[in-house]
mmCIF file of C-alpha atoms in Angstrom:
data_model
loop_
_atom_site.group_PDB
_atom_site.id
_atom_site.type_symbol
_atom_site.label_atom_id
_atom_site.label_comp_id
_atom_site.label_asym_id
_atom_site.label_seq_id
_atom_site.Cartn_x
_atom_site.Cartn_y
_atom_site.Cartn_z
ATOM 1 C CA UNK A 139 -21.203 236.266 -83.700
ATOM 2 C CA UNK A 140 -19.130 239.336 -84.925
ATOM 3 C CA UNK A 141 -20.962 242.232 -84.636
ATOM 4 C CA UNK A 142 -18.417 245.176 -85.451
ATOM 5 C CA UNK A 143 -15.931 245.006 -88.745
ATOM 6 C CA UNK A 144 -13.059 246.639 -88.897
ATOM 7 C CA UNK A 145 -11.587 247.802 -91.545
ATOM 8 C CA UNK A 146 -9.119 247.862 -92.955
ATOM 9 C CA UNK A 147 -7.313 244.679 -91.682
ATOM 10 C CA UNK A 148 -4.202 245.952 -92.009
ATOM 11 C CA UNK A 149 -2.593 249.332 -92.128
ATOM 12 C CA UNK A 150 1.385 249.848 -92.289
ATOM 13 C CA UNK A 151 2.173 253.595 -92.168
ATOM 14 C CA UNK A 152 5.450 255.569 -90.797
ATOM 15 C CA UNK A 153 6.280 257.174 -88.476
ATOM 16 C CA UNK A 154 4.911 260.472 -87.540
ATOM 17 C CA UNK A 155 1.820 259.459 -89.500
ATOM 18 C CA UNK A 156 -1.938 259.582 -89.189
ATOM 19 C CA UNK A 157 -3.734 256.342 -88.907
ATOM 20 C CA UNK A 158 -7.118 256.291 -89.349
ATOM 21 C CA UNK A 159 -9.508 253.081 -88.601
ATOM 22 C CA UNK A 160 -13.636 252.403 -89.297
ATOM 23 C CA UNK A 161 -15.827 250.293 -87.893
ATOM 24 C CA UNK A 162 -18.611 249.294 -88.521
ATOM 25 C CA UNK A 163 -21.641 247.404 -86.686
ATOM 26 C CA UNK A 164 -24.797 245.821 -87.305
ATOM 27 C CA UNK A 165 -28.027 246.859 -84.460
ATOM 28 C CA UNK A 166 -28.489 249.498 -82.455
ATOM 29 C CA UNK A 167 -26.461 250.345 -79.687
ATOM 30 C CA UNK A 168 -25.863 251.989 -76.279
ATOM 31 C CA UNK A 169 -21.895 252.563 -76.371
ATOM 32 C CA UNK A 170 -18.729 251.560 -78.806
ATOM 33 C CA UNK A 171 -15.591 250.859 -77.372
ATOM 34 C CA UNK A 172 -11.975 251.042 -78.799
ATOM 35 C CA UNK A 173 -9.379 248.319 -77.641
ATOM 36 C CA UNK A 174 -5.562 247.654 -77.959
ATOM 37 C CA UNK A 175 -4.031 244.407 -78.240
ATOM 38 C CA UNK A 176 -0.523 244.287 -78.529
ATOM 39 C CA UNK A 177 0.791 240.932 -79.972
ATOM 40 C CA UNK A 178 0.335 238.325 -77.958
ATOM 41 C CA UNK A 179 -1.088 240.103 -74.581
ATOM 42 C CA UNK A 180 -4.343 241.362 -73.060
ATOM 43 C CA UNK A 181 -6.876 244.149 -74.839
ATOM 44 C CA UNK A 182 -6.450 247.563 -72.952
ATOM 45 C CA UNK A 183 -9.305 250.017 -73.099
ATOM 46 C CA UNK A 184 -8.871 253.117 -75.026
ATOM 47 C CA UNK A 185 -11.910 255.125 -75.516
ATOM 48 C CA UNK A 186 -15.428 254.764 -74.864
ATOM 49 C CA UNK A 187 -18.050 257.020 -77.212
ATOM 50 C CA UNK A 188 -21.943 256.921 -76.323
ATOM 51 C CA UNK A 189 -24.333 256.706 -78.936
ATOM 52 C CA UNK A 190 -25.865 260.248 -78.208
ATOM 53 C CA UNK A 191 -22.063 261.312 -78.508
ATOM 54 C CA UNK A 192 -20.793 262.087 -81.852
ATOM 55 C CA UNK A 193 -17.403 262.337 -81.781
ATOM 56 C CA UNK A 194 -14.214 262.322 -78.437
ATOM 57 C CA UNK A 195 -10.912 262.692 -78.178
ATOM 58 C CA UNK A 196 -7.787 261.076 -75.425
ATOM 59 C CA UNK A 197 -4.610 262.697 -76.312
ATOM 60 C CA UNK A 198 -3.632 261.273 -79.929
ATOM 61 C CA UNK A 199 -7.039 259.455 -80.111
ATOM 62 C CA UNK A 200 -10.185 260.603 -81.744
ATOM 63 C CA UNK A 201 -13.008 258.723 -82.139
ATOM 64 C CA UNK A 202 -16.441 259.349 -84.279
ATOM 65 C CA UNK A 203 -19.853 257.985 -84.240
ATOM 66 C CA UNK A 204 -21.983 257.757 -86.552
ATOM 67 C CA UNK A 205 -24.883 256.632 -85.129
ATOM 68 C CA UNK A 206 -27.085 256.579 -88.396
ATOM 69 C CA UNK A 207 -24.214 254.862 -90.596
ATOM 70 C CA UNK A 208 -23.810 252.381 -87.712
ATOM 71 C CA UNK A 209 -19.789 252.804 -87.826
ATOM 72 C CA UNK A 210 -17.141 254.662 -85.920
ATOM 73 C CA UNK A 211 -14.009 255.774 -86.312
ATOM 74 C CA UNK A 212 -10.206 255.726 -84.363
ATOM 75 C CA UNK A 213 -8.183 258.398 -86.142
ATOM 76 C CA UNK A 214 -4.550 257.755 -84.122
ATOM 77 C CA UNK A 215 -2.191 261.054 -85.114
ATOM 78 C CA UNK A 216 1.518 261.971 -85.535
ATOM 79 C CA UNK A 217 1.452 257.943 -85.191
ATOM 80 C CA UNK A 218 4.662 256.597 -82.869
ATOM 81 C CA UNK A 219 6.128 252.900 -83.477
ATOM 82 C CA UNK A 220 4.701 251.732 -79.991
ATOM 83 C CA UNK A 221 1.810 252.587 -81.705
ATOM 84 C CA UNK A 222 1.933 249.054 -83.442
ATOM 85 C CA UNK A 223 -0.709 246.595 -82.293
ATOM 86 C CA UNK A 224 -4.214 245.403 -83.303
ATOM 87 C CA UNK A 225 -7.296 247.775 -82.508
ATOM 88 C CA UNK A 226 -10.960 246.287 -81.895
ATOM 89 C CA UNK A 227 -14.089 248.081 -81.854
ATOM 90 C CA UNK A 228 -16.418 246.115 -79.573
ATOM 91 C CA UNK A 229 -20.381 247.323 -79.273
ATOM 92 C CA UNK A 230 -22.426 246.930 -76.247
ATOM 93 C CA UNK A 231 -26.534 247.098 -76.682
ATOM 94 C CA UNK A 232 -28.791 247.906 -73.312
ATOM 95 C CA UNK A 233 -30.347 244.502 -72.212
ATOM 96 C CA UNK A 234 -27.897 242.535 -72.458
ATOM 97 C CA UNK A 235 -24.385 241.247 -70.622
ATOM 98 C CA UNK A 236 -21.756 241.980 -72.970
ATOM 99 C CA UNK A 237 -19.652 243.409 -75.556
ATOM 100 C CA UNK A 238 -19.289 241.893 -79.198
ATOM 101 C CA UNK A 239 -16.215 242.897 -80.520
ATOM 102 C CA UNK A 240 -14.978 243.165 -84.480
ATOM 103 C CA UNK A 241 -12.452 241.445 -86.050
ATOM 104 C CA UNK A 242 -9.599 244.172 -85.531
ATOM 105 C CA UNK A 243 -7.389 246.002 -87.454
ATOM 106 C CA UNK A 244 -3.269 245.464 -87.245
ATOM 107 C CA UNK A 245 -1.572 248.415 -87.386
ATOM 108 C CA UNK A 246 2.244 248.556 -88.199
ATOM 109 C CA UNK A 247 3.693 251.734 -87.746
ATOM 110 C CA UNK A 248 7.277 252.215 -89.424
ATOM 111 C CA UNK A 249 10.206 253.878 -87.727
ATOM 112 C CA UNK B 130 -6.381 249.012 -57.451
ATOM 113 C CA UNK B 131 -8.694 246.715 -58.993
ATOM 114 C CA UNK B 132 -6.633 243.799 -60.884
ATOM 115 C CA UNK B 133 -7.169 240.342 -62.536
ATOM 116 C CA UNK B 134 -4.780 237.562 -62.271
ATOM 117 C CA UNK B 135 -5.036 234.959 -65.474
ATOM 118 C CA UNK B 136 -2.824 232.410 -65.330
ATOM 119 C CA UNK B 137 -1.088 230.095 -66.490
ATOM 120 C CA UNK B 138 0.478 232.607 -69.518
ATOM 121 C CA UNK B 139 0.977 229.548 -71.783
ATOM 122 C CA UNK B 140 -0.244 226.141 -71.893
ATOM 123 C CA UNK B 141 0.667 222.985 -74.330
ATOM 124 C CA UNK B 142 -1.915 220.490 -73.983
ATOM 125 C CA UNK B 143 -2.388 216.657 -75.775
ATOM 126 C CA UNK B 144 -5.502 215.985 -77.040
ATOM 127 C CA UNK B 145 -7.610 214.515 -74.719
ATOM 128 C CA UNK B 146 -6.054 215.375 -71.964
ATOM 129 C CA UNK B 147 -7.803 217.915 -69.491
ATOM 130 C CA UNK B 148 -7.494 221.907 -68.770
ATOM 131 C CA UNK B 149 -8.631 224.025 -65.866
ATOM 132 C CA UNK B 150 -7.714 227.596 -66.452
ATOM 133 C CA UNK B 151 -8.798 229.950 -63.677
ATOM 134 C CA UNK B 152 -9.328 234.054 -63.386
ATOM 135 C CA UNK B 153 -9.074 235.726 -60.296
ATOM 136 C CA UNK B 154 -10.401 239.788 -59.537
ATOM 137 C CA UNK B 155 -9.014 241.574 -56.310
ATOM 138 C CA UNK B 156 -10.053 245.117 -55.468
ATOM 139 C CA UNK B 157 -14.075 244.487 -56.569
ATOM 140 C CA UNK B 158 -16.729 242.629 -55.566
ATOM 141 C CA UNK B 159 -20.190 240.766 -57.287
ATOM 142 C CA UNK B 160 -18.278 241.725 -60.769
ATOM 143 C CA UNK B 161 -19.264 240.830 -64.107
ATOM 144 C CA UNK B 162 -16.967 237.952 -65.111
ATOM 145 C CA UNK B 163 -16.200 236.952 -69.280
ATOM 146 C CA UNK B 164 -14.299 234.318 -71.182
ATOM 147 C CA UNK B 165 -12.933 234.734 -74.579
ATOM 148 C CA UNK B 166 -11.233 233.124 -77.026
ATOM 149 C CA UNK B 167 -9.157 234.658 -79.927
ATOM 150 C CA UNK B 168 -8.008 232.727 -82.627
ATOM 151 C CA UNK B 169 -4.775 233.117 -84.387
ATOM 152 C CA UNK B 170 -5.480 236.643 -86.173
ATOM 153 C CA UNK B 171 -8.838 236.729 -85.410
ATOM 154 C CA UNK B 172 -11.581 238.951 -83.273
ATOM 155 C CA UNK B 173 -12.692 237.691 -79.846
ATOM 156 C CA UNK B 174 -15.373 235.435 -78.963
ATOM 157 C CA UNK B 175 -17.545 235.176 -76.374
ATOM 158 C CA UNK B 176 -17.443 231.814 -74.195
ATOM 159 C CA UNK B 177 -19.308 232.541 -71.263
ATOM 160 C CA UNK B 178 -20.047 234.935 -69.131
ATOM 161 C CA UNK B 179 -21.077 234.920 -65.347
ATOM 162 C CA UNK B 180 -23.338 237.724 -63.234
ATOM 163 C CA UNK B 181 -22.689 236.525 -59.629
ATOM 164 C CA UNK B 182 -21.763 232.822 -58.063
ATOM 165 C CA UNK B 183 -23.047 229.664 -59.563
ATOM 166 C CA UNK B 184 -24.764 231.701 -62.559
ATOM 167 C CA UNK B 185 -23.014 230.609 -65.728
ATOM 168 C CA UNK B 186 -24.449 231.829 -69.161
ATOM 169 C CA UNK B 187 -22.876 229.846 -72.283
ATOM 170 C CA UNK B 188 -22.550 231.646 -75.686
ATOM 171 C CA UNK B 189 -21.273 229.016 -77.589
ATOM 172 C CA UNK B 190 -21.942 225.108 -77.439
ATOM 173 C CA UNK B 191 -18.684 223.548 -77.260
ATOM 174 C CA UNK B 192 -16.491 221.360 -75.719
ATOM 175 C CA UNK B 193 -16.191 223.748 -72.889
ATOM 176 C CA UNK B 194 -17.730 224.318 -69.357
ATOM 177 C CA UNK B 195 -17.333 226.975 -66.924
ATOM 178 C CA UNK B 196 -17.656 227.749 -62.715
ATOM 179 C CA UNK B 197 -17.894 230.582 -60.907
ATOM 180 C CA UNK B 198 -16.983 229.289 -57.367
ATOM 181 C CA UNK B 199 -16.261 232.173 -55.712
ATOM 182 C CA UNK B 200 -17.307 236.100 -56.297
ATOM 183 C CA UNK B 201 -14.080 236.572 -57.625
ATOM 184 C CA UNK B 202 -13.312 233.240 -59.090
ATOM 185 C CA UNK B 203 -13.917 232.467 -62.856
ATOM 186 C CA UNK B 204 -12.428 228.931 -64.012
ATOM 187 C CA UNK B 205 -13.000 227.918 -67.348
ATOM 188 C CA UNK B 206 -12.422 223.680 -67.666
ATOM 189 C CA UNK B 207 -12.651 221.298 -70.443
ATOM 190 C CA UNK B 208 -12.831 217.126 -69.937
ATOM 191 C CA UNK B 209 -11.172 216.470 -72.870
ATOM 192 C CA UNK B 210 -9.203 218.671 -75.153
ATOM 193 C CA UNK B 211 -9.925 218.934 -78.874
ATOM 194 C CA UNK B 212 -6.902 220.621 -82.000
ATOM 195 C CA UNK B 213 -9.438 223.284 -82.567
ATOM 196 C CA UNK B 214 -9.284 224.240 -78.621
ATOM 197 C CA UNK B 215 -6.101 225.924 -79.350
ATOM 198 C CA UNK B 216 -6.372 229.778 -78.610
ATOM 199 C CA UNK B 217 -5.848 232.702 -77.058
ATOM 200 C CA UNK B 218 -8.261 232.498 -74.139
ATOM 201 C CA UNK B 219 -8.729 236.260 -72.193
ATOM 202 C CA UNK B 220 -10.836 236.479 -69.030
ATOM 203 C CA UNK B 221 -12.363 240.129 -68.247
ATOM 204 C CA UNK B 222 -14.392 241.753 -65.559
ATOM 205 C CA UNK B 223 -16.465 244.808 -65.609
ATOM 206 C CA UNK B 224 -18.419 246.534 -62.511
ATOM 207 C CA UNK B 225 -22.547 247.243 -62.587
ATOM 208 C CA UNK B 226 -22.905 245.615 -65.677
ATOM 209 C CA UNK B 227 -20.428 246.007 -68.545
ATOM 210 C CA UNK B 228 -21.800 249.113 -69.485
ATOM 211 C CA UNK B 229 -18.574 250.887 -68.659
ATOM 212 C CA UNK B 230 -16.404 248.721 -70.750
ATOM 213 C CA UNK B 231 -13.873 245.925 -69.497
ATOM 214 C CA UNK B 232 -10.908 244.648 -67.871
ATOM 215 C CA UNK B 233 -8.798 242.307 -69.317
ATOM 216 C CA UNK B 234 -6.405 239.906 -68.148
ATOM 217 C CA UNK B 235 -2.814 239.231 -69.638
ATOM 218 C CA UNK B 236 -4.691 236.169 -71.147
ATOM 219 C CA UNK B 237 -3.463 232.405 -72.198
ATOM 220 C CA UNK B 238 -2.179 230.956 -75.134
ATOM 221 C CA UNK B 239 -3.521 227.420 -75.059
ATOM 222 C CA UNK B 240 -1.656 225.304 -77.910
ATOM 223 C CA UNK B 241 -3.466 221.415 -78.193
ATOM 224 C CA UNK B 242 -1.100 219.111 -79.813
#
């Protein structure tokens, strides 16, 4: 079952942009994770945020957490065109094996 | 280096016919092995996932089985293929529990005709 929700499902933007993606889950959990999929190949980890952690930041990435809303953020600036792929959020709860992911969002980014 | 080996990249199947698609993790050992499928557009769904040899937890009832041979070794099979088998099938790995997020492979496009 989905457990995260992206929205929204698609974003097309241009260059030089900010992009700016929620998600939001369901239960409690322990950590929310941000993935990369470009089209047709493998997800690549981008961030991880714990729930006693409010908000990070990679480089262009920042990421909030909202623990009480039950959603997060992925705010992507001064957006690139390699920046075009789909992003999941994917939720892991203590106790158990695994992460559920959301259904994504697919960015375009416009050169 | 840790890496994961999925393979084969794409597959066009009949219906009916059989599949063995394997997974493969060098650089770790006793890791936390997962198979998902994505359909066309869609979010990722959990298949199975395995904790160490022989131990095989199923998420979805299907027409799919899975083995964990080997420490490293995740194959996921199917008797007889079925149309709505057709997917984007990505095998992952994580270390002490999946707390820490995962690796995924390059992943297979399976296409049942």
């Amino acid at each position: 079952s989905q457990q995260g929700e992206e929205d929204p499902q698609a974003l097309s933007i241009q260059e030089g942009e900010n992009a700016t993606m929620n998600c939001s889950y369901k239960t409690s959990i322990n950590n929310l994770q941000w993935y990369r999929q470009n089209s047709g190949r493998g997800l690549v980890h981008l961030i991880l945020i714990r729930s006693n952690e409010r908000e990070k930041h990679s480089g262009r990435l920042r990421v909030t957490l909202d623990t009480s809303k039950k959603s997060s953020s992925l705010l992507i600036t001064a957006s690139r065109a390699a920046d075009t792929a789909s992003y999941f959020c994917a939720t892991y709860t203590s106790g158990t094996y695994k992460y559920i992911f959301g259904t994504g969002t697919r960015l375009k980014v416009l050169a | 280096s840790q890496t994961i080996h999925q393979w084969p990249a794409t597959l066009v199947q009949p219906v009916g016919s059989p599949l063995s698609l394997e997974c493969t993790v060098e650089g770790t050992s006793n890791p936390n092995l997962y198979w998902y499928r994505q359909a066309a557009g869609r979010g990722l769904q959990l298949l199975f996932y395995s904790v160490g040899i022989g131990q095989i937890s199923s998420e979805v009832p299907q027409n799919l089985s899975a083995s964990r041979p080997q420490d490293r070794q995740f194959i996921l099979s199917s008797k007889k293929l079925l149309l709505s088998d057709s997917g984007f099938y990505l095998c992952a790995w994580s270390v002490q529990g999946p707390i820490n997020g995962y690796t995924f492979g390059s992943g297979t496009r399976l296409t049942v005709v």
